[in-house]
XYZ file of C-alpha atoms in Angstrom:
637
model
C 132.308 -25.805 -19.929
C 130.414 -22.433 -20.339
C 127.615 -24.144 -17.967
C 130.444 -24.529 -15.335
C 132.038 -21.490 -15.384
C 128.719 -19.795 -14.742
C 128.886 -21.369 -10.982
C 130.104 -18.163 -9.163
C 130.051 -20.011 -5.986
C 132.299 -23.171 -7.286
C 134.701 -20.328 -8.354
C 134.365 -17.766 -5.638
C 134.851 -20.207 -3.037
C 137.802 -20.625 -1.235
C 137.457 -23.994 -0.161
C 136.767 -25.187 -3.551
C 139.813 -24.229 -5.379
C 140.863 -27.889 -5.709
C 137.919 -28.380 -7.887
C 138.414 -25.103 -9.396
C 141.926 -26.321 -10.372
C 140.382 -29.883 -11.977
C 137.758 -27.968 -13.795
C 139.938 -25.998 -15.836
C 142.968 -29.096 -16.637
C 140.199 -31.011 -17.740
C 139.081 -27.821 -19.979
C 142.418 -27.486 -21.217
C 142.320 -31.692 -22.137
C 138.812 -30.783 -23.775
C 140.533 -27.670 -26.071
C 143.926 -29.678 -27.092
C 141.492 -32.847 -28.639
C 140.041 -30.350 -30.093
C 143.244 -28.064 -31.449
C 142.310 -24.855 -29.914
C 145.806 -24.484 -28.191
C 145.529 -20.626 -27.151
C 142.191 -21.945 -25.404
C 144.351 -24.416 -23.529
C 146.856 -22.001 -22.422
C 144.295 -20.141 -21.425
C 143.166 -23.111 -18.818
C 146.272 -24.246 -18.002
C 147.595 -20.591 -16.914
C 144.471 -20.474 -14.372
C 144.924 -23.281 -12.911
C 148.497 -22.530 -12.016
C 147.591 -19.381 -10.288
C 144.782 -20.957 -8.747
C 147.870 -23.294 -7.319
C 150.517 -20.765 -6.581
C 152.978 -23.293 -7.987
C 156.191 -22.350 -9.383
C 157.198 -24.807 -12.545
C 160.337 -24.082 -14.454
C 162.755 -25.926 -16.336
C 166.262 -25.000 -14.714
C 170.094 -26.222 -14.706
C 171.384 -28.050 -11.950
C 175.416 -29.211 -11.822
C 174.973 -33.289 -11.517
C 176.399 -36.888 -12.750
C 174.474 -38.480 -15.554
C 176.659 -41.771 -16.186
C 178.195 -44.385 -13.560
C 181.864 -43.236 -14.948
C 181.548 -39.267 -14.437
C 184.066 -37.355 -13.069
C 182.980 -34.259 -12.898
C 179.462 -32.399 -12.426
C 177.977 -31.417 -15.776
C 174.930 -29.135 -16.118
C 171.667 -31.756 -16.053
C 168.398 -30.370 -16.858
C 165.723 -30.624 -14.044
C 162.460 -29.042 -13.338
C 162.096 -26.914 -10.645
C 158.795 -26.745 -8.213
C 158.048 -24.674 -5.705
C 155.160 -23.380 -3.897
C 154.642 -19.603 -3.958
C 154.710 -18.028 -0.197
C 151.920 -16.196 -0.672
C 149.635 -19.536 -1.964
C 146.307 -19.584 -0.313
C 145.920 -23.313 -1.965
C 147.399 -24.783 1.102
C 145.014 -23.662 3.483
C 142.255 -25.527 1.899
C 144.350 -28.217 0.474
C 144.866 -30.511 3.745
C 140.741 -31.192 3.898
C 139.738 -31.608 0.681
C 142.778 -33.191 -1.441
C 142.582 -37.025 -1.917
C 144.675 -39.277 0.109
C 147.259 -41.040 -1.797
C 146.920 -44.700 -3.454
C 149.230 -47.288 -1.505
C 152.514 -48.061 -3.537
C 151.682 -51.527 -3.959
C 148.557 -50.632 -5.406
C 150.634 -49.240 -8.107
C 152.421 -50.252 -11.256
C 155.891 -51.254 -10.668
C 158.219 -48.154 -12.002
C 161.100 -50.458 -13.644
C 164.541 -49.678 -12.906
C 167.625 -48.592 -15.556
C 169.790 -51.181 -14.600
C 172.423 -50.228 -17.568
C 176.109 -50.215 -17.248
C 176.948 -47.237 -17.958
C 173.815 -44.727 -17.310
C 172.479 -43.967 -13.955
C 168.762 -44.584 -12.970
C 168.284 -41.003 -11.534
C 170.480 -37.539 -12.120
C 173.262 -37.842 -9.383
C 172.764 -34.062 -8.182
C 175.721 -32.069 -6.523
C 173.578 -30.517 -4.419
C 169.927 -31.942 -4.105
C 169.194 -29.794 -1.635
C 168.559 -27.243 -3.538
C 166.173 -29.083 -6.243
C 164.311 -30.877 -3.287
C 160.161 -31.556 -4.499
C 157.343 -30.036 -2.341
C 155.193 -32.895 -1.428
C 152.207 -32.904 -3.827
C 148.876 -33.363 -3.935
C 146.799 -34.901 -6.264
C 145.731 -31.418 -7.649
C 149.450 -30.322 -8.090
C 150.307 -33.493 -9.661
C 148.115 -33.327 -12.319
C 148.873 -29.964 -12.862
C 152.280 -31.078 -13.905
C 150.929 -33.349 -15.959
C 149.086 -31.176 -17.738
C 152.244 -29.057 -18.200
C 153.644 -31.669 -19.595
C 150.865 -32.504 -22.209
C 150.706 -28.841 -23.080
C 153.900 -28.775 -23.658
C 154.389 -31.774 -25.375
C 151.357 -31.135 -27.691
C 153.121 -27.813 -29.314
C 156.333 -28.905 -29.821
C 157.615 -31.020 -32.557
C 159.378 -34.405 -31.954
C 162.842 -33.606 -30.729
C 165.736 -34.733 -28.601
C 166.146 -31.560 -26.766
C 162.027 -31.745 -26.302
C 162.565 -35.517 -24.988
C 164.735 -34.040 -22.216
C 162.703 -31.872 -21.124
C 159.946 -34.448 -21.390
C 161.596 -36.578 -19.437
C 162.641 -33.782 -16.633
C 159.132 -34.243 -15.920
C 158.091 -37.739 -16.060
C 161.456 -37.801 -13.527
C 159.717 -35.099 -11.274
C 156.384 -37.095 -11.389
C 157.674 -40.850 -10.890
C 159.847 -39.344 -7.692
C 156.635 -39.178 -5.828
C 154.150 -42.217 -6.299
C 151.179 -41.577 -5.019
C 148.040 -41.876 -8.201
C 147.377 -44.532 -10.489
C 146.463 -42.270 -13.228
C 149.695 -40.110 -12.818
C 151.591 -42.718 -12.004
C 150.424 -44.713 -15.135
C 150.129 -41.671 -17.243
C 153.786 -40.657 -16.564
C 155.171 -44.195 -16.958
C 153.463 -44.375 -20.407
C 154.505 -40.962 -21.546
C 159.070 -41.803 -20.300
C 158.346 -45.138 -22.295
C 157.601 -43.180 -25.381
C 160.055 -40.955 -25.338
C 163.094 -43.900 -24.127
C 161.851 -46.013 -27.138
C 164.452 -44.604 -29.156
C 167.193 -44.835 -26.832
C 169.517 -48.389 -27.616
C 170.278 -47.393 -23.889
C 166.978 -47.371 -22.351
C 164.804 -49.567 -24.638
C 164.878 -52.353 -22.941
C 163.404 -50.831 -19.696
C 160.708 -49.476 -21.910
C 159.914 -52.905 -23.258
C 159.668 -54.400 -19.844
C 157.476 -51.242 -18.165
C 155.430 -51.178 -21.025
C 154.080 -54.846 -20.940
C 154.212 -54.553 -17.326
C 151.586 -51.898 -17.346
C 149.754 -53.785 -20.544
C 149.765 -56.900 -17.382
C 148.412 -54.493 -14.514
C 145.321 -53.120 -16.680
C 144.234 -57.134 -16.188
C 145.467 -57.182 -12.237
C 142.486 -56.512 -9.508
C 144.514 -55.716 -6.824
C 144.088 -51.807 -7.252
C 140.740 -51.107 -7.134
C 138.241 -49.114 -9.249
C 138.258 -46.235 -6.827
C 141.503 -46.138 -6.132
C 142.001 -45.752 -9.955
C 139.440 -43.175 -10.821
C 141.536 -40.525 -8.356
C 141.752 -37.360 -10.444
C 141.060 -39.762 -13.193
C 139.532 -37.246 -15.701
C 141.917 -34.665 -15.021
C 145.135 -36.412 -16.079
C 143.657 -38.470 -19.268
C 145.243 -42.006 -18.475
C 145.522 -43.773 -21.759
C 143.294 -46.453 -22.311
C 144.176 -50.630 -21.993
C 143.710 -51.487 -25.889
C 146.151 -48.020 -26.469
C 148.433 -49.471 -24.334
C 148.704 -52.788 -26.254
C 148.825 -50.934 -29.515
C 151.898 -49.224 -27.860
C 153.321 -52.282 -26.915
C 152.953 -53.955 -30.967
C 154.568 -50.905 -31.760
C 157.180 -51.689 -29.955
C 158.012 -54.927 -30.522
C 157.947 -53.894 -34.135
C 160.659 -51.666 -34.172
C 162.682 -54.272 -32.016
C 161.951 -57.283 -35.014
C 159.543 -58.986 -33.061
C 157.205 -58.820 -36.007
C 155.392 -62.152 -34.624
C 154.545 -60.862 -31.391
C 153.006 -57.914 -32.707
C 151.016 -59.690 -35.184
C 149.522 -61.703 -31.997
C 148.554 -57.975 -30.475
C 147.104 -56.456 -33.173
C 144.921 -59.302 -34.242
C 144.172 -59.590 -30.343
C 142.900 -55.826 -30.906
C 141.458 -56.341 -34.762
C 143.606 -53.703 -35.853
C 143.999 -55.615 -39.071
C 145.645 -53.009 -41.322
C 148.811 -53.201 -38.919
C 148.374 -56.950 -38.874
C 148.909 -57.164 -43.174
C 151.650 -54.122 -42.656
C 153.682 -56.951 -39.772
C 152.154 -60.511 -43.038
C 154.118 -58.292 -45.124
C 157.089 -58.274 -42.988
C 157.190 -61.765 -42.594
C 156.241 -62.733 -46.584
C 153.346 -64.282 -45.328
C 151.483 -62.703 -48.634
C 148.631 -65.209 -48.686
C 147.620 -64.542 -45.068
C 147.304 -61.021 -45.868
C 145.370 -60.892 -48.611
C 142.824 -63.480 -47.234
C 142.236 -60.856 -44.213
C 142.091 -57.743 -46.497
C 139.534 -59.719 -48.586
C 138.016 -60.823 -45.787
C 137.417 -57.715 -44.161
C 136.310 -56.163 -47.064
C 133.403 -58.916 -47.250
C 132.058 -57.320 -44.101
C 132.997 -52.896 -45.546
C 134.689 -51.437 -48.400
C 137.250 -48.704 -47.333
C 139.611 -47.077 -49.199
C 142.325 -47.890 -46.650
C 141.966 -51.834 -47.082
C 141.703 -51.621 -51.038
C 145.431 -49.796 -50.821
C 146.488 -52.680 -48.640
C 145.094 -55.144 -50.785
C 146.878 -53.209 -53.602
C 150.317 -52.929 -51.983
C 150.363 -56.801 -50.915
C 148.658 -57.942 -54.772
C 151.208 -55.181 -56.336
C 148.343 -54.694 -58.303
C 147.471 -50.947 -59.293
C 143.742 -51.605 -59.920
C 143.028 -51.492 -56.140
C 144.175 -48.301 -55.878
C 141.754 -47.301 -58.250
C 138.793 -48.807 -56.653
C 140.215 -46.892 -53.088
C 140.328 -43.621 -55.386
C 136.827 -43.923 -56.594
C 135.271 -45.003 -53.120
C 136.807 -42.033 -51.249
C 135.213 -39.897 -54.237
C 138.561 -38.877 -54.947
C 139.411 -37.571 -51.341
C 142.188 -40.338 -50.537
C 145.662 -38.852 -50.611
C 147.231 -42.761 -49.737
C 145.474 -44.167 -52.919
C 147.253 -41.840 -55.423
C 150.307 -42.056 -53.085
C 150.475 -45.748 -53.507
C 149.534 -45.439 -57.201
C 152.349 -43.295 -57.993
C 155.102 -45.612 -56.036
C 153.750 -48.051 -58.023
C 154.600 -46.111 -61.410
C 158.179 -44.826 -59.411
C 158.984 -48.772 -59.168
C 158.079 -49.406 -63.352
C 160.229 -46.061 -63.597
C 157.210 -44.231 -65.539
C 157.981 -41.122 -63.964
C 155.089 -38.949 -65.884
C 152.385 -40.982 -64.312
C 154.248 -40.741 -61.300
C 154.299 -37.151 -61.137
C 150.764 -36.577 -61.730
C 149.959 -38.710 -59.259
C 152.163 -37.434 -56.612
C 150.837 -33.632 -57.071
C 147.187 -35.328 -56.805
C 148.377 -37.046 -53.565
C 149.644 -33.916 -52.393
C 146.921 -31.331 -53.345
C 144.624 -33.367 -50.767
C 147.589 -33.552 -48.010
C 150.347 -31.487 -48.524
C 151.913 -32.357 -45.213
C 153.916 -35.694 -46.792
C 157.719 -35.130 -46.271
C 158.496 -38.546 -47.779
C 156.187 -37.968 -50.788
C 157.285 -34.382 -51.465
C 160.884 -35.776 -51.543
C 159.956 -38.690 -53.909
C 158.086 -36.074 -56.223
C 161.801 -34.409 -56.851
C 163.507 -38.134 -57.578
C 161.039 -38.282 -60.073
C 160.911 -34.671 -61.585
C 164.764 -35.573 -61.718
C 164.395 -37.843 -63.568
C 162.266 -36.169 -66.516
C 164.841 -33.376 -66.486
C 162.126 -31.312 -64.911
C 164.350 -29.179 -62.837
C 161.818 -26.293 -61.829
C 159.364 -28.936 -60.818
C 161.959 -30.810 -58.415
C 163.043 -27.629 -56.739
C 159.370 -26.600 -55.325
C 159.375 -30.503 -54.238
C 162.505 -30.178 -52.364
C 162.036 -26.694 -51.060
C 158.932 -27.983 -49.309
C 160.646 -30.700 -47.996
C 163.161 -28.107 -46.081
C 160.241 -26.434 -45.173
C 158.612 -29.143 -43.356
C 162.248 -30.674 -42.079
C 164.586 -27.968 -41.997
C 167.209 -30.550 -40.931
C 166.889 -32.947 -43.561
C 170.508 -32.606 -45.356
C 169.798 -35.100 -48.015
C 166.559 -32.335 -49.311
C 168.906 -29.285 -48.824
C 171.918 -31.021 -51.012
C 169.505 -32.119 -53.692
C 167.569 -28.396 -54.164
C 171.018 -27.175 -54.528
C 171.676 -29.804 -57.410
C 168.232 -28.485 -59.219
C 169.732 -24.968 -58.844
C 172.394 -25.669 -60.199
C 171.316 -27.384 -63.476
C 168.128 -23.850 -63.475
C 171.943 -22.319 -63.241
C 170.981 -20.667 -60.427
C 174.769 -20.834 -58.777
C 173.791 -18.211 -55.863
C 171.066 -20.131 -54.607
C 172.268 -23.431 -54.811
C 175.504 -22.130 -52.511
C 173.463 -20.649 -50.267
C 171.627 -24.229 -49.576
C 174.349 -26.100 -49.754
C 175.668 -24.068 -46.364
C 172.200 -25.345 -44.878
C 172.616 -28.977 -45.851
C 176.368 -28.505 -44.077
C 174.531 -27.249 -41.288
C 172.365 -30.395 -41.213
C 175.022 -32.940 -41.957
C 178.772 -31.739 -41.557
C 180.240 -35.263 -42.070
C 178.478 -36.000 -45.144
C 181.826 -35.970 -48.260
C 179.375 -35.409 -51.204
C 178.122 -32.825 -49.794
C 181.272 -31.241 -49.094
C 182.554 -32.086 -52.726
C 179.099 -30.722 -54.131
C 180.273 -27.226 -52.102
C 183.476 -26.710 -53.628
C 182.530 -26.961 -56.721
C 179.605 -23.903 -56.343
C 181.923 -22.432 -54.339
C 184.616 -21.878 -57.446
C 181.815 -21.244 -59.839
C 180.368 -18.354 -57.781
C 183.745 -17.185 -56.801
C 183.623 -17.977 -52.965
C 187.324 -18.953 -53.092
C 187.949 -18.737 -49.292
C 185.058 -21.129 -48.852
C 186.441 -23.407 -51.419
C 190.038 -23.507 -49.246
C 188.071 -24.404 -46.216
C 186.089 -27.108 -48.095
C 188.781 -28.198 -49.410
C 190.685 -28.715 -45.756
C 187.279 -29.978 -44.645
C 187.378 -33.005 -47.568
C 190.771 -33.993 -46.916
C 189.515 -34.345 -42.802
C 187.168 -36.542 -44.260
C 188.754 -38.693 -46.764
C 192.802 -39.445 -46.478
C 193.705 -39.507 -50.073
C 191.340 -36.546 -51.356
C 192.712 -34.822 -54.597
C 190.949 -32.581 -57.284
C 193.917 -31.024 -59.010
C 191.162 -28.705 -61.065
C 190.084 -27.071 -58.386
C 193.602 -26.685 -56.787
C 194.413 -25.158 -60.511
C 191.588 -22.596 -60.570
C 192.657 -21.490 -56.897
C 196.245 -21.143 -57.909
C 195.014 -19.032 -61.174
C 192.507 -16.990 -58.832
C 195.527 -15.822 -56.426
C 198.184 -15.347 -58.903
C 196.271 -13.576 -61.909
C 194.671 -11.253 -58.644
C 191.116 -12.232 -59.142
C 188.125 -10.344 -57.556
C 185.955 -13.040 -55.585
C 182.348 -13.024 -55.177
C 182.360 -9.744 -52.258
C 184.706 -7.860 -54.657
C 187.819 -8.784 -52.609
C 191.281 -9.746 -54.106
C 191.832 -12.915 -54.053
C 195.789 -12.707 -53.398
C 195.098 -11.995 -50.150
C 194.574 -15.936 -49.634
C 197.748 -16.957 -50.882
C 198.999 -17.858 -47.192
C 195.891 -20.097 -47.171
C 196.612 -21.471 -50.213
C 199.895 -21.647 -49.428
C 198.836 -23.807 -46.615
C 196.497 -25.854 -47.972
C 199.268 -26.713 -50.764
C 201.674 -27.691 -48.013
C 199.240 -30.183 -46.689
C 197.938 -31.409 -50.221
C 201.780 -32.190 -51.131
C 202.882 -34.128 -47.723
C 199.833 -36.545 -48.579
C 200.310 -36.761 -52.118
C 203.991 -36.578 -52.850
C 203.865 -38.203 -56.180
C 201.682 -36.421 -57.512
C 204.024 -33.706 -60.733
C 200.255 -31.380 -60.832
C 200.266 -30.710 -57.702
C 203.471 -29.613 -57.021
C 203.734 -27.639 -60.394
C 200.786 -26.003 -58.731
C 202.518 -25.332 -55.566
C 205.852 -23.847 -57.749
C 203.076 -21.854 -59.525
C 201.960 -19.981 -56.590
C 205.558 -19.509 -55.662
C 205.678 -17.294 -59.343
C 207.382 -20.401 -60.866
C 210.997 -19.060 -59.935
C 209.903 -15.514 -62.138
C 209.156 -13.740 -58.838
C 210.916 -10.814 -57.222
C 211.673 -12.958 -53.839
C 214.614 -14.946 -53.920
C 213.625 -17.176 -51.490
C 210.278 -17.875 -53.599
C 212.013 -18.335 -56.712
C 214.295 -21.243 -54.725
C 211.268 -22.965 -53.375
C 209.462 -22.520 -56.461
C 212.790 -24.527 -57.939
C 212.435 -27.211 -54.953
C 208.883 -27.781 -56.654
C 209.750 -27.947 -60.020
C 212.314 -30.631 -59.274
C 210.082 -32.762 -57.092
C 207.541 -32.287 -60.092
C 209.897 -33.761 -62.854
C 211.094 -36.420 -60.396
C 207.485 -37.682 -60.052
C 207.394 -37.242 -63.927
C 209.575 -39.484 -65.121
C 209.164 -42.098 -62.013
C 205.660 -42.438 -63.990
C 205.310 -46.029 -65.198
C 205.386 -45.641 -68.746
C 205.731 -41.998 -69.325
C 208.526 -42.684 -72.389
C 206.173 -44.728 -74.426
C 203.873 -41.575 -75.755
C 204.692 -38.695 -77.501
C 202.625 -36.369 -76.122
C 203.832 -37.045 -72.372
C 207.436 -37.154 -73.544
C 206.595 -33.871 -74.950
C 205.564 -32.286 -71.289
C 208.167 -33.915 -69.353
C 210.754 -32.393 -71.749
C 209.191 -29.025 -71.321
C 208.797 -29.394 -67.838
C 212.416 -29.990 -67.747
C 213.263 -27.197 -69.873
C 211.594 -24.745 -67.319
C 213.210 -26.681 -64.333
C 216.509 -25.833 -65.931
C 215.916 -21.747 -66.804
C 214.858 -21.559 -63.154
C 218.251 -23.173 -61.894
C 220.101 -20.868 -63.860
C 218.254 -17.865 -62.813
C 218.402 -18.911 -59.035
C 222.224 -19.815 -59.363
C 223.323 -16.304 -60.853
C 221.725 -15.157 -57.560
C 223.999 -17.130 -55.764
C 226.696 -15.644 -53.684
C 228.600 -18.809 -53.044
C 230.016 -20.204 -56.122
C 229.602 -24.423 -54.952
C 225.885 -23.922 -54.437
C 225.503 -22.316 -57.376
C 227.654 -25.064 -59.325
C 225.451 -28.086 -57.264
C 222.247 -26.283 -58.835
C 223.561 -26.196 -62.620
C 224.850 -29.858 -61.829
C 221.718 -30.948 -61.035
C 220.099 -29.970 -63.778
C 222.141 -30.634 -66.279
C 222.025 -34.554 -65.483
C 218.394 -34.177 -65.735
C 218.300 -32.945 -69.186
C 221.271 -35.351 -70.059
C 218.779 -38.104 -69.114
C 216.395 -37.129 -70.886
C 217.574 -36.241 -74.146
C 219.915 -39.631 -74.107
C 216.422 -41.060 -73.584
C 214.582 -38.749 -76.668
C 217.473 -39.842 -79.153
C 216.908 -43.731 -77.963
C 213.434 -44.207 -77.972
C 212.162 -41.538 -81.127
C 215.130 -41.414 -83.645
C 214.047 -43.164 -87.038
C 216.835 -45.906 -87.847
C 216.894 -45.532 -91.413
C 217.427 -41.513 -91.728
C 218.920 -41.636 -87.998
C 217.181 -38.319 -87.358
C 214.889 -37.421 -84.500
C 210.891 -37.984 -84.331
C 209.709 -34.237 -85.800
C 207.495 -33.529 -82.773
C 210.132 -34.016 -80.744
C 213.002 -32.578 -83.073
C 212.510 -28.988 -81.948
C 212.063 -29.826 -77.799
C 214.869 -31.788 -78.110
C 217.334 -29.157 -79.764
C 216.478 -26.744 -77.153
C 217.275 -29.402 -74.428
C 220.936 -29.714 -76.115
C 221.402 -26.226 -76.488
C 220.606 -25.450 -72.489
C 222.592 -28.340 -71.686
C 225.515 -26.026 -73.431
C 224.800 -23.262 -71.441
C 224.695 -25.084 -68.410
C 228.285 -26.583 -69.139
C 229.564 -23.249 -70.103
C 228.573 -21.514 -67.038
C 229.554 -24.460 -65.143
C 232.925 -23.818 -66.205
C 232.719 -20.289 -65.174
C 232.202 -21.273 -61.870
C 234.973 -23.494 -61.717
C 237.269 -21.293 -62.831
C 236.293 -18.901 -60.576
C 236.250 -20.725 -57.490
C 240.212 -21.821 -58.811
């Protein structure tokens, strides 16, 4: 490269900008094998000056699916050529003349039902490709590779991957664009249920075409080494991957033994149960060299934990996989200490194992090792920040180190991650009441009930009720009566789905003041509540046959009855007021009819002495609701 560059006539020359161009994409190939990114860049950025092409990833209205009304925003990449480009001038002598189409690999159509083969554009016009040369082709490419080299694995990254491989395959014209770009769209529309099929097919056609003659060698070696076509056996390996994710586990075998790539042929024996067939190769192969790799496999299909001891010694204690494998194998006998030790061995060679850091945690879990299992799982955030199931389970460690703050705080990122997941909603609430986050606990609690249709945690509804009555300070320093028409809320829609349930609305006549308050109107609906509460009561299969629930019915009935009284002195029309005492004194008739039935001893014909003293107060506010029953007879006479 340095030998190249030297050449101030290759570089100084107009005319030989195309090959100024190639020199430095096949640098930037040369730096990205070789990690130096920044070097690549570097390359890359020359080359597009050199071009005076324009390459941005834009938004353009158009129609993605057969069934689209309307024009949606569709990302698209946008080329143009720069007015001032000098490329041109030299371009039309020395570019290469294009391969004939049928010279090149058949680009399969989507023929689904619902998504369209191309972007439907509202105005293509607009978007509408230079045509390219060879040089400016591979430019793209290398745009592409660039840009698919430093950025993780995502969907959003696929698009724009695939904006590309679009703006490439619109304009056949290379064999080792053309196959390049068809390789790179199969890749990425692997893991699309929509658009796997088409990647089966184009990938085995392309597998097929390496074998074809038709195109010939120098058709094929056209900018060649400036676009890095992947090679035949790749290809294959591509295509066993494939059909291995899709079940066709027998198929794959057939490729990879095709290619000797025998530790994928024992990983697809496995998959099948053919055990013996596996172990024969492993054995086989390790007749001819020892490698740590093979003595794991012969470990994993022998479940035998000696093998990974032979792979540990042979790598001279350098193989992450052999301790990995050794400590899954102590994680399946549940000896969790071995485990451990070999998991932080695994790891101090390659710390970049998401699955194994996550494992680690399971495991300091279960030795009660809680400090231990939050490093695991706060690497595991680190190196997927999306991964809800890590997030929810380092706030779990937290909270048995007690560290309540902290384990709130990640339990908002695993909600980030994962907003449908229930446990991780019901693992919220609860942090949220013990740090005092009670508007966050309402909202969780609305959030739960989306979730699940008969949600119900009458605790926390208790310690919410307590938190806005008593005036609590929550965890900003702000009182927490100012949530009571939340609350309120929340109670309205917790009742209409469970009606039957007495806690819940003696929680909702509890936030009303429980008919003590200074608002008439509260002190009726807190009345409405109690009444709906000792109707569920004593509709309670078997509530009668135990003291202690006779007990609480009687003294929710005695409450019931001083709020009627109250609320019926603040009655201006004498009938209401009479309905309300009414009421409630056929309540407490019931009940203590019921009392003297069930709990009065035959032979001394008195009343059960827990009871005795509940039930004396019942008869002497059934009195007092006759007496001022009268007075509102005789007053309406």
């Amino acid at each position: 490269m340095e030998k190249v560059s030297k050449c101030e006539d290759l570089f100084t020359s107009r005319t030989h900008k195309n090959l100024d161009i190639l020199f430095h994409l096949e640098c930037s190939y040369i730096c990205l094998t070789y990690y130096e990114y920044l070097k690549a860049k570097e390359h890359l950025q020359k080359a597009r000056e050199l071009s005076g092409l324009s390459i941005n990833m834009t938004g353009a209205l158009g129609k993605r699916t057969r069934f689209q009304e309307n024009f949606l925003a569709q990302l698209v990449l946008d080329v143009k050529r720069k007015e001032d480009s000098s490329f041109l001038e030299c371009e039309s002598s020395l570019s290469l003349a294009p391969t004939p189409k049928e010279l090149l690999p058949k680009d399969y159509q989507l023929n689904d039902e619902t998504v369209l083969n191309q972007i439907n554009l509202a105005e293509p016009s607009e978007h509408q490709l230079p045509d390219l040369s060879a040089e400016e082709q591979a430019l793209i490419l290398g745009v592409c590779t660039d840009f698919q080299k430093n950025n993780p694995v995502h969907k959003l990254n696929d698009e724009e991957l695939l904006a590309f491989t679009t703006c490439l395959l619109s304009q056949p014209k290379f064999w080792s664009v053309e196959v390049t770009s068809l390789c790179l769209r199969t890749k990425v529309e692997r893991t699309s249920s929509r658009r796997v099929e088409r990647a089966m097919m184009q990938m085995q056609a392309l597998v097929d075409f390496f074998t074809e003659t038709n195109c010939p060698v120098s058709e094929r070696l056209k900018i060649f080494y400036s676009c890095r076509a992947p090679p035949h056996w790749e290809l294959q390996r591509q295509l066993a991957s494939l059909l291995t994710d899709l079940g066709l586990t027998s198929s794959a075998l057939l490729v990879y033994e095709r290619l000797e790539l025998w530790e994928d042929a024992v990983i697809c024996l496995e998959r099948m149960g053919q055990h013996g067939k596996a172990e024969e190769i492993l054995r086989r192969e390790l007749e001819k060299k020892e490698t740590p790799s093979l003595y794991c496999l012969l470990g994993d299909v022998l479940k035998d934990p000696q093998y990974y001891d032979r792979a540990w010694e042979l790598s001279k204690h350098r193989s992450a996989r052999a301790q990995r494998s050794r400590a899954l194998y102590h994680l399946r006998n549940k000896e969790f200490q071995q485990c451990v030790e070999c998991f932080e061995r695994s790891l101090r060679i390659n710390p970049i194992q998401l699955g194994v850091w996550f494992s680690l945690g399971c495991a300091y879990f279960a030795l009660e090792g809680y400090e231990g299992a939050a490093k695991a799982f706060q690497r595991c955030v680190g190196l997927e920040p999306d991964n809800s199931e890590a997030w929810n389970n380092l706030s779990t460690a937290y909270i048995k180190l007690r560290l309540k703050e902290k384990a709130f705080r990640t339990l908002q990122e695993a909600l980030k991650c994962n907003f449908e997941r229930w446990q991780i909603w019901e693992n919220f609430i609860t942090v949220c009441i013990d740090v005092g986050e009670f508007s966050e606990a309402i909202r969780a609690y609305h959030r739960l009930m989306d979730l699940r249709d008969k949600y119900k945690d009458v605790e926390i509804l208790e310690i919410l009720v307590r938190a806005v009555v008593d005036n609590l300070t929550d965890r900003r320093g702000d009182q927490a009566s100012n949530l009571k028409p939340k609350l309120q809320e929340l109670l309205g829609r917790v009742s209409a789905r469970c009606s039957t349930d007495a806690h819940v609305w003696r929680q909702y006549a509890r936030l009303y003041g429980d008919g003590h308050s200074n608002n008439k109107e509260d002190n009726e609906k807190a009345l409405q509540f109690l009444s709906k509460a000792h109707r569920c009561e004593t509709q309670t299969a078997g509530w009668e046959k135990e003291t202690s629930s006779f007990k609480a019915v009687l003294k929710g009935a005695v409450d019931m009855a001083t709020v009627s009284i109250s609320c019926s002195r603040e009655k201006s029309n004498p009938q209401e007021a009479l309905q309300l005492l009414s009421s409630a004194r056929l309540s407490l008739k019931s009940l203590a009819t019921k009392a003297k039935q069930l709990y009065t001893d035959v032979s001394t014909g008195e009343i059960n002495d827990d009871l005795r003293n509940d039930v004396t107060e019942l008869e002497q506010l059934i009195t007092e609701l006759q007496d001022l029953s009268a007075q509102l007879r005789s007053q309406s006479e």
